[in-house]
Structure formats: C-alpha cells, structure tokens
Coordinates of C-alpha atoms in Angstrom, one line a residue:
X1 CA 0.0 0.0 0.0
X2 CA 1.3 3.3 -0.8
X3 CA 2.8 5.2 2.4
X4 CA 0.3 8.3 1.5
X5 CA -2.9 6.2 2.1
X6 CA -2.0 4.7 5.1
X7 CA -4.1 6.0 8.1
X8 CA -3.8 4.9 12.0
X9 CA -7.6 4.8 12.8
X10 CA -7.8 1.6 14.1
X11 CA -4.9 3.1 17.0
X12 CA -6.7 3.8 20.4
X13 CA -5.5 6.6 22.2
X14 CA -3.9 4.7 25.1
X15 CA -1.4 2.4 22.4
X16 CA 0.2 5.7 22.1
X17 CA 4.0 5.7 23.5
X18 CA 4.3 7.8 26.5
X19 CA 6.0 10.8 26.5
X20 CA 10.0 9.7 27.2
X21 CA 11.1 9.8 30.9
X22 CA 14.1 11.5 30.3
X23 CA 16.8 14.3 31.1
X24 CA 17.5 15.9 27.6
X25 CA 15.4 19.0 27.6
X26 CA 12.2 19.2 25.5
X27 CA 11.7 22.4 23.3
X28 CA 8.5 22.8 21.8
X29 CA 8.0 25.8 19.5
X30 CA 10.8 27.7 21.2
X31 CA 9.8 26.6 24.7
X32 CA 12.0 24.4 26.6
X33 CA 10.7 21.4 29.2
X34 CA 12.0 19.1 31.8
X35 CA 10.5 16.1 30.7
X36 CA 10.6 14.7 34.4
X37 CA 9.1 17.8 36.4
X38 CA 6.7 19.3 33.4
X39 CA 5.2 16.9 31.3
X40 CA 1.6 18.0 32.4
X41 CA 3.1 21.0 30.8
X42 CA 4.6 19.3 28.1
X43 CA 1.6 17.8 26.8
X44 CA -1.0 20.6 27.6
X45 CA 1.5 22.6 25.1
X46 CA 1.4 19.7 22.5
X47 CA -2.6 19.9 23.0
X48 CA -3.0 23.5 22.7
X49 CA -1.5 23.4 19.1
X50 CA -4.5 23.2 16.1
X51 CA -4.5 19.7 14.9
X52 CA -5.8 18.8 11.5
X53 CA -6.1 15.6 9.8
X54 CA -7.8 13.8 7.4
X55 CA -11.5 14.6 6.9
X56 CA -14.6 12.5 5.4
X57 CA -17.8 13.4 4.7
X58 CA -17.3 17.2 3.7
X59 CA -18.7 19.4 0.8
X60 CA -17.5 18.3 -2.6
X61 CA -14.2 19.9 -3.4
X62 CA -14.9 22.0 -6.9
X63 CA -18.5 21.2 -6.8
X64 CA -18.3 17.6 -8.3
X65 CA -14.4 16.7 -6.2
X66 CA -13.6 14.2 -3.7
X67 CA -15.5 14.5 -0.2
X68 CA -12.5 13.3 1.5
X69 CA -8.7 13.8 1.6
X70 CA -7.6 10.6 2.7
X71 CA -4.6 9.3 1.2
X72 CA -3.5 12.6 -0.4
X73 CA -4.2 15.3 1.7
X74 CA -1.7 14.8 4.7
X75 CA 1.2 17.9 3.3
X76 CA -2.3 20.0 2.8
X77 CA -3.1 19.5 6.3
X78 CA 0.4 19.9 7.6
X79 CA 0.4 23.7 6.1
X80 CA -3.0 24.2 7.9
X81 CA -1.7 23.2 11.1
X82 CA 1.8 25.3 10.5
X83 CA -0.9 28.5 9.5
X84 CA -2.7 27.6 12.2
X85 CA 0.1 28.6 14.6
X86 CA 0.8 31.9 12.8
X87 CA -2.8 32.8 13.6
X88 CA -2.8 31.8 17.0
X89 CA 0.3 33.6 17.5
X90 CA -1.6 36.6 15.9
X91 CA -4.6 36.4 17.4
X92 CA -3.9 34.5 21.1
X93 CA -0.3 34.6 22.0
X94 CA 1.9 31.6 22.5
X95 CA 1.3 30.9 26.0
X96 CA -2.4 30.5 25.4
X97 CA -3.6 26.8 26.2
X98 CA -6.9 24.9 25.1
X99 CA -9.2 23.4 27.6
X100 CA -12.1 21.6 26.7
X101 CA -15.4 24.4 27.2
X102 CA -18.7 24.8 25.7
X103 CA -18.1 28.1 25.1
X104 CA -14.5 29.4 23.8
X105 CA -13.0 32.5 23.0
X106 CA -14.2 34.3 19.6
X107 CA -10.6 34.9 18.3
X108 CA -10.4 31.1 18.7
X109 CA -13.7 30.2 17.3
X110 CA -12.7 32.7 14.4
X111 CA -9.2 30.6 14.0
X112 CA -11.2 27.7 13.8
X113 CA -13.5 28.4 11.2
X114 CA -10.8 30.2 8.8
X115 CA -9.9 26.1 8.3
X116 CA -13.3 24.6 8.1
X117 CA -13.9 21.9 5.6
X118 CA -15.8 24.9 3.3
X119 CA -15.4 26.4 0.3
X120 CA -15.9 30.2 2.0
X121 CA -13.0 29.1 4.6
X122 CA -9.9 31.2 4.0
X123 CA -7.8 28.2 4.4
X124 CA -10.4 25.2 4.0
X125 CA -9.0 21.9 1.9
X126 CA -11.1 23.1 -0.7
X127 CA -9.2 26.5 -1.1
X128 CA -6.1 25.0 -0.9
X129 CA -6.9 22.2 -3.5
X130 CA -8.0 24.7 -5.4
X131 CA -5.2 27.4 -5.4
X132 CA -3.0 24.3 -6.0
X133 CA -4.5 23.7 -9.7
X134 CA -2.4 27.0 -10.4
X135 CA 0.6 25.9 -9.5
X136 CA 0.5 22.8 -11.6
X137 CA -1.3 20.4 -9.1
X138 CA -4.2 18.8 -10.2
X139 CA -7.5 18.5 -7.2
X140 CA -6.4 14.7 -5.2
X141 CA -2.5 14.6 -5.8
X142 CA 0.0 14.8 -3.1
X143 CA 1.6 18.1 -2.4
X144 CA 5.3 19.0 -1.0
X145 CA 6.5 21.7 0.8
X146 CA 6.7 24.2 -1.1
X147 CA 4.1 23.9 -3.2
X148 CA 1.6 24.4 0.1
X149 CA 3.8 27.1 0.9
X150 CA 3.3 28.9 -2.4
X151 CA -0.3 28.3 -2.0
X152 CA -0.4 29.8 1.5
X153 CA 0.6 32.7 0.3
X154 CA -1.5 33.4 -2.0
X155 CA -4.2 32.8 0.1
X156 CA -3.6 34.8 3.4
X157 CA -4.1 37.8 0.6
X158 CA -7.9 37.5 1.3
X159 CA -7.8 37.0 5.0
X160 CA -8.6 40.9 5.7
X161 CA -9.1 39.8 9.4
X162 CA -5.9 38.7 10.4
X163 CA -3.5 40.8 7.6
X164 CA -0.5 38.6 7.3
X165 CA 2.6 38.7 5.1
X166 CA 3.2 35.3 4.1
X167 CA 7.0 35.4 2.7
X168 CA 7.9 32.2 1.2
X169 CA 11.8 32.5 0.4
X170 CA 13.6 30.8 -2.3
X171 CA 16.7 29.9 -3.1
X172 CA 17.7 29.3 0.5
X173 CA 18.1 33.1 0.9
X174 CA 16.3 35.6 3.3
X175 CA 16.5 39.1 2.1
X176 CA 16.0 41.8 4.9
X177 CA 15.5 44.2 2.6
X178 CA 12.8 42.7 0.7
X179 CA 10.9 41.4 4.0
X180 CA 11.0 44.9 5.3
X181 CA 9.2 46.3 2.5
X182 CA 6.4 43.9 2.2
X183 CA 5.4 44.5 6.2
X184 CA 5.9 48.1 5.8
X185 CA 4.5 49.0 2.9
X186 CA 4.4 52.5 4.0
X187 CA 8.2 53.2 3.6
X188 CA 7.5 52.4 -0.6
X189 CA 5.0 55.3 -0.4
X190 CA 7.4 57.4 1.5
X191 CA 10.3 56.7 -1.0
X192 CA 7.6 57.5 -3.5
X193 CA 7.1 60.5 -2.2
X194 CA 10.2 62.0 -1.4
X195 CA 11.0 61.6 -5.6
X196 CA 8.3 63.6 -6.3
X197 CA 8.5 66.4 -3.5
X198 CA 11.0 68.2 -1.9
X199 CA 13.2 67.9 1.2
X200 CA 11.1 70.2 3.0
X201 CA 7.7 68.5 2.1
X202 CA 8.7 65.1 2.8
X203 CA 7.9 64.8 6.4
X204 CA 4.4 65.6 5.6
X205 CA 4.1 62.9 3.4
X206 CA 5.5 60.4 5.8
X207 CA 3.1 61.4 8.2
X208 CA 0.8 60.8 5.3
X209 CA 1.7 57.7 4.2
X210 CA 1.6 56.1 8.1
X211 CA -2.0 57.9 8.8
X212 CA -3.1 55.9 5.7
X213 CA -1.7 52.8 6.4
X214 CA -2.8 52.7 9.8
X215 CA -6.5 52.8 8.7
X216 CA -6.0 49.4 7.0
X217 CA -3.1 47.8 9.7
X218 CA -0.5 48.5 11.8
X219 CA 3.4 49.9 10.7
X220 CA 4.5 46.5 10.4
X221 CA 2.4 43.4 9.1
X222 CA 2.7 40.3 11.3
X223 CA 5.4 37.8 9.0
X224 CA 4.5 34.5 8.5
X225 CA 8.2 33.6 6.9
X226 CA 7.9 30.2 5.5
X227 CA 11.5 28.7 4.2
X228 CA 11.6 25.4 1.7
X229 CA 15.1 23.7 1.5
X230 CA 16.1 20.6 0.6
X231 CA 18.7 19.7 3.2
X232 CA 20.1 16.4 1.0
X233 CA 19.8 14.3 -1.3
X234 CA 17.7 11.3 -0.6
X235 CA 18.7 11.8 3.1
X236 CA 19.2 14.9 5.4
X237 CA 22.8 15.7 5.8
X238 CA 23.8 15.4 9.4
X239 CA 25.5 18.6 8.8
X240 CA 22.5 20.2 9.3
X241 CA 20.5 17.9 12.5
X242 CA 21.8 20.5 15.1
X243 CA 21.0 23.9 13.1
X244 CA 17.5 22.3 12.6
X245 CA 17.0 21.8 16.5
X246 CA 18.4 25.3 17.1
X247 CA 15.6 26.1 14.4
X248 CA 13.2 24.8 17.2
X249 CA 15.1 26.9 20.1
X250 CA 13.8 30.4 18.6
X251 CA 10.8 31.8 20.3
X252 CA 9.7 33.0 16.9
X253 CA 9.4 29.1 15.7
X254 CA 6.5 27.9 13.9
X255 CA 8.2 24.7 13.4
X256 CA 8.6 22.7 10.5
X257 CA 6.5 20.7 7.3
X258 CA 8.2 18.0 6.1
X259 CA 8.1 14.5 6.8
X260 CA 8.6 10.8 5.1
X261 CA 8.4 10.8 1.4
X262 CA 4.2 11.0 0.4
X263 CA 3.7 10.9 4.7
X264 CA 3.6 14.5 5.6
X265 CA 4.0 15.8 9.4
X266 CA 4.0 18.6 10.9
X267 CA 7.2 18.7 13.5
X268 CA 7.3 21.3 16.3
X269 CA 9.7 19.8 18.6
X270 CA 12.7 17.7 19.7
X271 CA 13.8 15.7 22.7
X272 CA 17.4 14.0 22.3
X273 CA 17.7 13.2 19.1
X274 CA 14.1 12.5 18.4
X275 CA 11.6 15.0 16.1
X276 CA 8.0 15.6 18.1
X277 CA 5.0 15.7 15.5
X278 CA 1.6 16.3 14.8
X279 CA 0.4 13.4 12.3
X280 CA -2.4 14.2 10.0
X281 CA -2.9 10.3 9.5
X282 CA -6.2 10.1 11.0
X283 CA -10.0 10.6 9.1
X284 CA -12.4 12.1 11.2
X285 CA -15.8 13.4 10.4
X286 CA -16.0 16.7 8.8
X287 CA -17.4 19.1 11.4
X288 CA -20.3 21.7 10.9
X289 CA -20.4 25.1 13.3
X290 CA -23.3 25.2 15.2
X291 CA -26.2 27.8 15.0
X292 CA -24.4 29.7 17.7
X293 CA -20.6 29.8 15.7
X294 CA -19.4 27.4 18.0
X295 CA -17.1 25.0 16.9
X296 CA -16.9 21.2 18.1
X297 CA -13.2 21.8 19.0
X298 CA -11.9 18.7 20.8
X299 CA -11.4 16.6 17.5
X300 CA -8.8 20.1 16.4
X301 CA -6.6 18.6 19.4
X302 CA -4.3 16.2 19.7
X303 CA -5.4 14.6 23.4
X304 CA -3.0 11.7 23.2
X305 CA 1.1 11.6 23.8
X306 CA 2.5 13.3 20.3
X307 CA 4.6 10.9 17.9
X308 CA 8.3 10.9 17.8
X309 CA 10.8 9.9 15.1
X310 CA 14.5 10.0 15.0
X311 CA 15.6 13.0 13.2
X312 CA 17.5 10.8 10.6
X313 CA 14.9 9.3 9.2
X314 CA 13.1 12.9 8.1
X315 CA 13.3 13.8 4.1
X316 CA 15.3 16.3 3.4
X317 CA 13.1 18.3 1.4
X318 CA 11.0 20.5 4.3
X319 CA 9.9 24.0 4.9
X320 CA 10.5 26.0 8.2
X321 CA 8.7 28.7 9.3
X322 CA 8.7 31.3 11.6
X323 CA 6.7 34.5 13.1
X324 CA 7.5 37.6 13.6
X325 CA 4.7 39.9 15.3
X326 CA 6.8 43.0 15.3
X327 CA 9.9 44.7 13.5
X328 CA 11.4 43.9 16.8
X329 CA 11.1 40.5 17.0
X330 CA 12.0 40.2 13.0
X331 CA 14.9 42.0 14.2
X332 CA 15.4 39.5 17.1
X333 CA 15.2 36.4 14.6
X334 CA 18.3 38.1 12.0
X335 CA 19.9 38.6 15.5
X336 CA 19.3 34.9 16.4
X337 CA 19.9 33.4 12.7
X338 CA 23.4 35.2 12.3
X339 CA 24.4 34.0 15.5
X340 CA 23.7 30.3 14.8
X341 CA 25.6 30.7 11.2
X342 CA 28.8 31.5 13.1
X343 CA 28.8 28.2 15.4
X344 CA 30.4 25.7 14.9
X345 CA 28.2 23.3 15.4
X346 CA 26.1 22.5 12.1
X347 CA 26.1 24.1 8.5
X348 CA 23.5 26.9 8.2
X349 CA 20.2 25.6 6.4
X350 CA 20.0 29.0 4.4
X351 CA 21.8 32.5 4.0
X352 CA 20.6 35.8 5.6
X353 CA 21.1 38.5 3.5
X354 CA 20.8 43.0 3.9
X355 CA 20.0 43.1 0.3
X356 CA 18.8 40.7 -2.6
X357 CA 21.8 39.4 -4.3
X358 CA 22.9 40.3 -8.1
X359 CA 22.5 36.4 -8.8
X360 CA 19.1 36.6 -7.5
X361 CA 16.2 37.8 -9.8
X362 CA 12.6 39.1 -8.1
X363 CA 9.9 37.8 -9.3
X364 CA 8.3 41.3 -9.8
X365 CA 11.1 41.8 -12.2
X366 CA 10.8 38.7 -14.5
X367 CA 7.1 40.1 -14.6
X368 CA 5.6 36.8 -13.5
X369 CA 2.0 36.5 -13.2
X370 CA 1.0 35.3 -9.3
X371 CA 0.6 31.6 -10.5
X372 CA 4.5 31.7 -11.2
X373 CA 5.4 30.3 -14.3
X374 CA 8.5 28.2 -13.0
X375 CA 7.0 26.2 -10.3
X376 CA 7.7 22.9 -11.9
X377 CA 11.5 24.0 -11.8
X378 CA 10.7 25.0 -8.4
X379 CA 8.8 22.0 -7.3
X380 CA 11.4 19.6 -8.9
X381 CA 13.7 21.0 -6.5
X382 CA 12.2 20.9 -3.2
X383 CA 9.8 18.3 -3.2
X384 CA 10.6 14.9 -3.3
X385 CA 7.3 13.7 -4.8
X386 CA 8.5 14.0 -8.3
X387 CA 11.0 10.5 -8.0
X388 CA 12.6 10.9 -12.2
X389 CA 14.4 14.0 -10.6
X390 CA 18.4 13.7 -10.0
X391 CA 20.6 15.8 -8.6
X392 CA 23.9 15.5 -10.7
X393 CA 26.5 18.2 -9.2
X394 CA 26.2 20.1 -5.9

C-alpha cells in the first residue's frame, strides 16, 4: 500500500508511546521542558497546538471533487496546522492553552472556522486544493513543501481579518531588505514621495503615508516567513540535525512541514535526538459550526502523547517557518539566525542577506504572473514527490 494512504484509525489513544522519561530537555516551538518535572506541561503545550487531519464526509471539493482527503491530503493539512500557529500567535499569544469548554473565545472560534472543511474558509482543503490547480497540481494529488507554501501565500491575501505577510523565500536566501518592504509598505510610499517632492515636504508625506496605512493595519504586518530547503539528497545531511533543532530553540518558531516521502508531518519539537509531530494520519468526520458559531473543537486537538521519530529518518526536502509579530522580533530572529551561522556546530540551512543578491532575480522583475510560471523548476527542486528527478553536481 502506498505510504500516503496509510491511516492509524484503528490506534486507540492509550497504544500511544508515553511521553520519554528523560533528562535531555524538550523544546517545543521555542519553549523548553524538563521532561521529568513538566510533562503535564509538556503535553497541555502539544494539545493547545491546532491539529488537523484527514476529513470524510465534507462538501465536494470544486462542486463535483472528492469528499474526503484521505490518502492525499496529509502535506495540505500539515500547512494548515503550520498557519494555524501563525494565527494563533496573531490572534492569542503563544502561552495561550486549550481546555475543553462549551463556550471558547471568539478569536479562537474565528481561528477555527478560517480552516473549516468549506469552500468560503480562507484556508479550508477546498481553497487549498484549489489554489494548487495554479501551481500545476491537479484536485487529489500529493503536495510538498513548497508547493503548500506557495499556495499559503497566496491565500492569506484574502484573509482581511488577520492581515499577514506570508514570505515564502527561495533559493535558500532571506532578504531583509525585501521582508521589510512587504510589512511596511508605507516606507515604498514614502520613497515614493520623497522623488516627487522636496526635502522640505517630505515629512508631511511620511506622516501621510503612516496615517493611511494605519487605517487598514499596523506599521509593520505580522510575517509568517515560510523557508523550503532541501537539506540532502535522498537523506538529510547530518551537517545540518543540530541547526534544525536550534531552528526549534527560537521563540519565533512555527516549526517545520516535512516528513517521510508522500507521509507529511508537521514537527514542532525535539527531545534528544528525536523530532515531536503532529500526524495528520487520521479521518475524522468533517465538522459543521453550530447555529451559535461554535465549533466542536476537541477533535482540532491532539489529546494523546505526540509521535516521535528520529531525526535521521526525516526527508530532506522540508519547509521551516517562523513569526515575527513585530519589527522587533524580526529584528530579534536576524539577530538569532546570524548568531547560529557562526557556530560551529552545524552548517547553516540557508543565507541571511541585507539586500537581494545580483545572482538573485525578483519575481516582480521577471514580470511573472501570481501563478509563477516556473514552479515545476521549483517543485522539482524541493519536493521529493517527483522520484525521475536527480541531482547531478552540488
């Protein structure tokens, strides 16, 4: 049977493994743990994230598509969950925690419903399936990395309610620069500005430029920064295992979409030398909000011990991400990310950059429509779906 269709809902909750009684610390999402004084803590963390998995039973996908993801939909769901963090950073703060209620908080109920199984949900299956057509994936086949990453972005464009940059960046570069514009779009109307008017006028139209953008948002957009790499060939390097737990370390973590190949998880921890997951490998009901907007929540969380797997045997093609709330804490991450490039420790997973490289060519001036016109070239690179694909030289 084909690793992508294989589903665990015959498992009970209580066949789970337990959490490891152990003395390595336990970071989850740039929190760190003592496995044998907080695992009450531990696993109300690992509950509180947004678990989604497979789904049966929901509204045809295009009208006349498959009512159910099973068996193709697990990377789909993975970039839901990693979203899913990114809003509940936005919108709730790290430190908030789920509890089973009747009646939850409206930000979270809000969450919730941007990922129902609808066609109006900003980030429902169907939307995502959907998007996917334009960037060459046809409505049932298996996604990787960066193709939901791609597809991400595009969507947050219509979520007015929660106003994200979604910055997917290639070619294993991060350009300050180019981040900085997209959450402050004001400083492109200021420089815009200050060509057309003098010295002496160009204060006013700063102060312009913020008053109108501060109708819509605030001065700097909350960054989802999602990063696809491909950290070996058929296997990850183990040049890179102790960059990608530092990766985990950073408070700004939104962890990591990756997995075995066709068996997407989402990863958002490590203990020793083992990755902590969130496995979409389970088909539950599609769930309706009630008359009231409440949402039937529990099935969203993960109420059992999460899944491990030794960091060895994840595919190298993955995407991190991160959030960044402010220009501080963007600030904070370069601050955090240069550091770990000069240790010693591991081989950077990507390059940090002031300004876009002459090598590097934006998209906005190859003129590309939104749909990006190279994304098999892309997707042949980072996602190791497509099996005829060989890297020859490094």
């Amino acid at each position: 049977m084909d690793a992508a269709t294989l589903t665990y809902d015959t498992l009970r909750f209580g066949e789970f493994e337990d959490f490891p009684e152990t003395s390595d610390p336990v970071w989850i999402l740039g929190k760190e743990y003592n496995a044998l004084t907080e695992k009450d803590d531990i696993l109300s963390d690992v509950t509180s994230r947004l678990w989604f998995t497979y789904r049966k039973n929901f509204q045809p996908i295009g009208g006349t598509g498959p009512t159910s993801d099973t068996g193709w939909g697990c990377m789909l769901r993975c970039g839901q969950m990693i979203l899913g963090e990114a809003l509940m950073r936005r919108h709730l703060a790290r430190d908030w925690r789920w509890a089973k209620s009747p009646k939850q908080r409206q930000e979270y109920i809000s969450i919730l419903n941007a990922f129902i199984d609808k066609k109006d949900s900003y980030y429902s299956i169907h939307q995502i399936a959907q998007m996917g057509v334009g960037e060459g994936k046809p409505i049932g086949q298996w996604y990787g990395p960066n193709t939901v990453a791609q597809v991400l972005k595009k969507l947050a464009v219509f979520d007015t309610w929660s106003r994200l940059v979604v910055h997917v960046a290639m070619d294993n570069t991060v350009v300050i620069e180019e981040i900085k514009h997209l959450c402050m779009p004001w400083l492109d109307a200021a420089a815009a500005c200050g060509e057309s008017q003098g010295l002496g006028e160009l204060n006013g139209c700063m102060e312009g430029a913020c008053a109108l953008v501060e109708e819509e948002t605030a001065l700097w957009k909350p960054l989802v920064l999602l990063i696809p790499l491909r950290l070996g060939l058929s296997d990850i390097n183990e040049a890179y295992i102790e960059t990608l737990k530092q990766c985990f370390m950073l408070p700004q973590s939104l962890g990591v979409i990756g997995g075995k190949p066709n068996s997407a998880h989402y990863f958002i921890g490590f203990v020793g030398e083992e990755l902590i997951y969130l496995d979409p490998h389970t088909t539950q009901p599609a769930v309706e909000p009630s008359e009231d907007g409440q949402v039937l929540d529990e099935t969203y969380h993960c109420q059992h011990p999460p899944c491990r797997m030794h960091i060895c045997e994840l595919d190298p093609s993955i995407a991190a991400g991160f959030f960044c709330r402010t220009e501080d804490e963007f600030d904070d991450w370069c601050m955090r990310i240069r550091r770990l490039s000069c240790n010693r420790g591991g081989l950077p997973m990507f390059e940090l950059v002031d300004s876009q490289p002459s090598h590097m060519v934006s998209v906005d001036a190859l003129n590309l429509t939104p749909d990006f016109s190279d994304s098999d070239r892309l997707e042949r690179f980072f996602d190791s779906e497509d099996e005829e694909f060989e890297i020859l030289s490094l």
